[in-house]
Amino acid sequence: MGDQRPLAPGEAWRAVASCFLATFALLARHRIRLPNERVGMRLRFADGTSARVYRETRLGSGLAKDPCTLVVTFRLRLVRGGPGHTLFRRESLLNTPLFVGFPGFTSKLWLAHDQQGRYRGVYEWDDPQRAEHYARSLWRVLALVSVPDSISYAVVPGVHRDDMITGSGLAEGLVSPDATAWWRVQAGV
């Protein structure tokens, strides 16, 4: 997964601002969808944790031409206990303009916190370099509200998100066999 670090502040904030503006055009054209097919699905990860999908966001078909799966994780700094997590999940819809307008975005599964208090987003992105750019830009936003050193991401090139979460043979052959990998989906149930 290489050396992970955020983009330089100026570059990251310009990318986020551009994304925010692009989101309004997508909203005006009714391109953003919130399907329910995967809501409630529980994903299990190689590190032994699991989390429930509480929202899906999709542009158009949600399928990429040059697919990759992006998994992002973070632990919120001030959110503790059931009511805090419930409030975050409700308010998180307001964060949609921070990602949906980035070039290459196709879909995102929003996961509730796991047994270690970590949130994850499991995305399908069109073009691994675009996914990496987004993750490094998002880092600056997440750093404002996250526990230091809790932000991480993994880009899995050539794999559609749904192949990754269903554990198809395609995804299995392309990801690390590391049994402790926080990002590696073992199965969706």
CSV table of C-alpha atoms in Angstrom, one decimal, residues 85-159:
chain,number,residue,atom,x,y,z
A,85,HIS,CA,-22.3,7.2,16.9
A,86,THR,CA,-26.0,7.6,16.0
A,87,LEU,CA,-25.7,11.3,15.7
A,88,PHE,CA,-22.6,11.0,13.5
A,89,ARG,CA,-24.3,8.5,11.1
A,90,ARG,CA,-27.2,11.0,10.7
A,91,GLU,CA,-25.1,14.0,10.1
A,92,SER,CA,-22.7,12.2,7.8
A,93,LEU,CA,-25.1,12.7,4.9
A,94,LEU,CA,-24.0,16.3,5.0
A,95,ASN,CA,-20.4,15.1,4.1
A,96,THR,CA,-21.5,13.9,0.6
A,97,PRO,CA,-20.3,17.1,-1.1
A,98,LEU,CA,-16.8,16.3,0.2
A,99,PHE,CA,-16.4,13.2,-2.1
A,100,VAL,CA,-19.1,12.8,-4.7
A,101,GLY,CA,-17.7,15.5,-7.0
A,102,PHE,CA,-14.2,14.1,-7.1
A,103,PRO,CA,-13.2,12.9,-10.6
A,104,GLY,CA,-13.6,9.1,-10.8
A,105,PHE,CA,-16.0,8.6,-7.9
A,106,THR,CA,-18.7,6.0,-8.8
A,107,SER,CA,-20.0,4.6,-5.5
A,108,LYS,CA,-19.5,4.4,-1.7
A,109,LEU,CA,-20.7,2.1,1.1
A,110,TRP,CA,-20.8,3.9,4.4
A,111,LEU,CA,-20.0,1.6,7.3
A,112,ALA,CA,-20.9,2.1,10.9
A,113,HIS,CA,-18.2,1.9,13.5
A,114,ASP,CA,-16.6,-1.5,14.1
A,115,GLN,CA,-15.7,-3.2,17.4
A,116,GLN,CA,-12.7,-0.9,17.7
A,117,GLY,CA,-14.6,2.3,17.0
A,118,ARG,CA,-13.3,2.7,13.4
A,119,TYR,CA,-15.5,3.9,10.6
A,120,ARG,CA,-14.8,2.7,7.0
A,121,GLY,CA,-15.9,3.8,3.6
A,122,VAL,CA,-15.7,1.1,0.8
A,123,TYR,CA,-15.7,2.8,-2.6
A,124,GLU,CA,-15.6,1.9,-6.2
A,125,TRP,CA,-13.5,4.4,-8.1
A,126,ASP,CA,-12.7,4.8,-11.7
A,127,ASP,CA,-8.9,4.9,-12.0
A,128,PRO,CA,-6.6,3.9,-9.1
A,129,GLN,CA,-4.6,7.2,-9.3
A,130,ARG,CA,-7.8,9.2,-8.9
A,131,ALA,CA,-8.7,7.1,-5.9
A,132,GLU,CA,-5.3,7.7,-4.4
A,133,HIS,CA,-5.7,11.5,-5.0
A,134,TYR,CA,-9.1,11.5,-3.4
A,135,ALA,CA,-7.8,9.6,-0.3
A,136,ARG,CA,-4.9,11.9,0.2
A,137,SER,CA,-7.1,15.0,-0.2
A,138,LEU,CA,-9.8,13.5,2.2
A,139,TRP,CA,-7.0,13.0,4.8
A,140,ARG,CA,-6.9,16.7,5.4
A,141,VAL,CA,-10.7,16.8,6.1
A,142,LEU,CA,-10.6,13.7,8.3
A,143,ALA,CA,-7.6,15.0,10.3
A,144,LEU,CA,-9.9,17.8,11.6
A,145,VAL,CA,-12.2,15.3,13.4
A,146,SER,CA,-10.2,12.0,13.7
A,147,VAL,CA,-7.8,10.5,16.3
A,148,PRO,CA,-4.3,11.2,15.2
A,149,ASP,CA,-2.7,8.3,13.3
A,150,SER,CA,-6.1,6.6,12.9
A,151,ILE,CA,-6.5,7.5,9.2
A,152,SER,CA,-5.5,5.0,6.6
A,153,TYR,CA,-6.6,3.8,3.2
A,154,ALA,CA,-6.1,1.0,0.7
A,155,VAL,CA,-6.5,1.1,-3.1
A,156,VAL,CA,-7.0,-2.3,-4.8
A,157,PRO,CA,-6.7,-1.8,-8.5
A,158,GLY,CA,-8.6,-3.8,-11.1
A,159,VAL,CA,-11.3,-4.9,-8.6
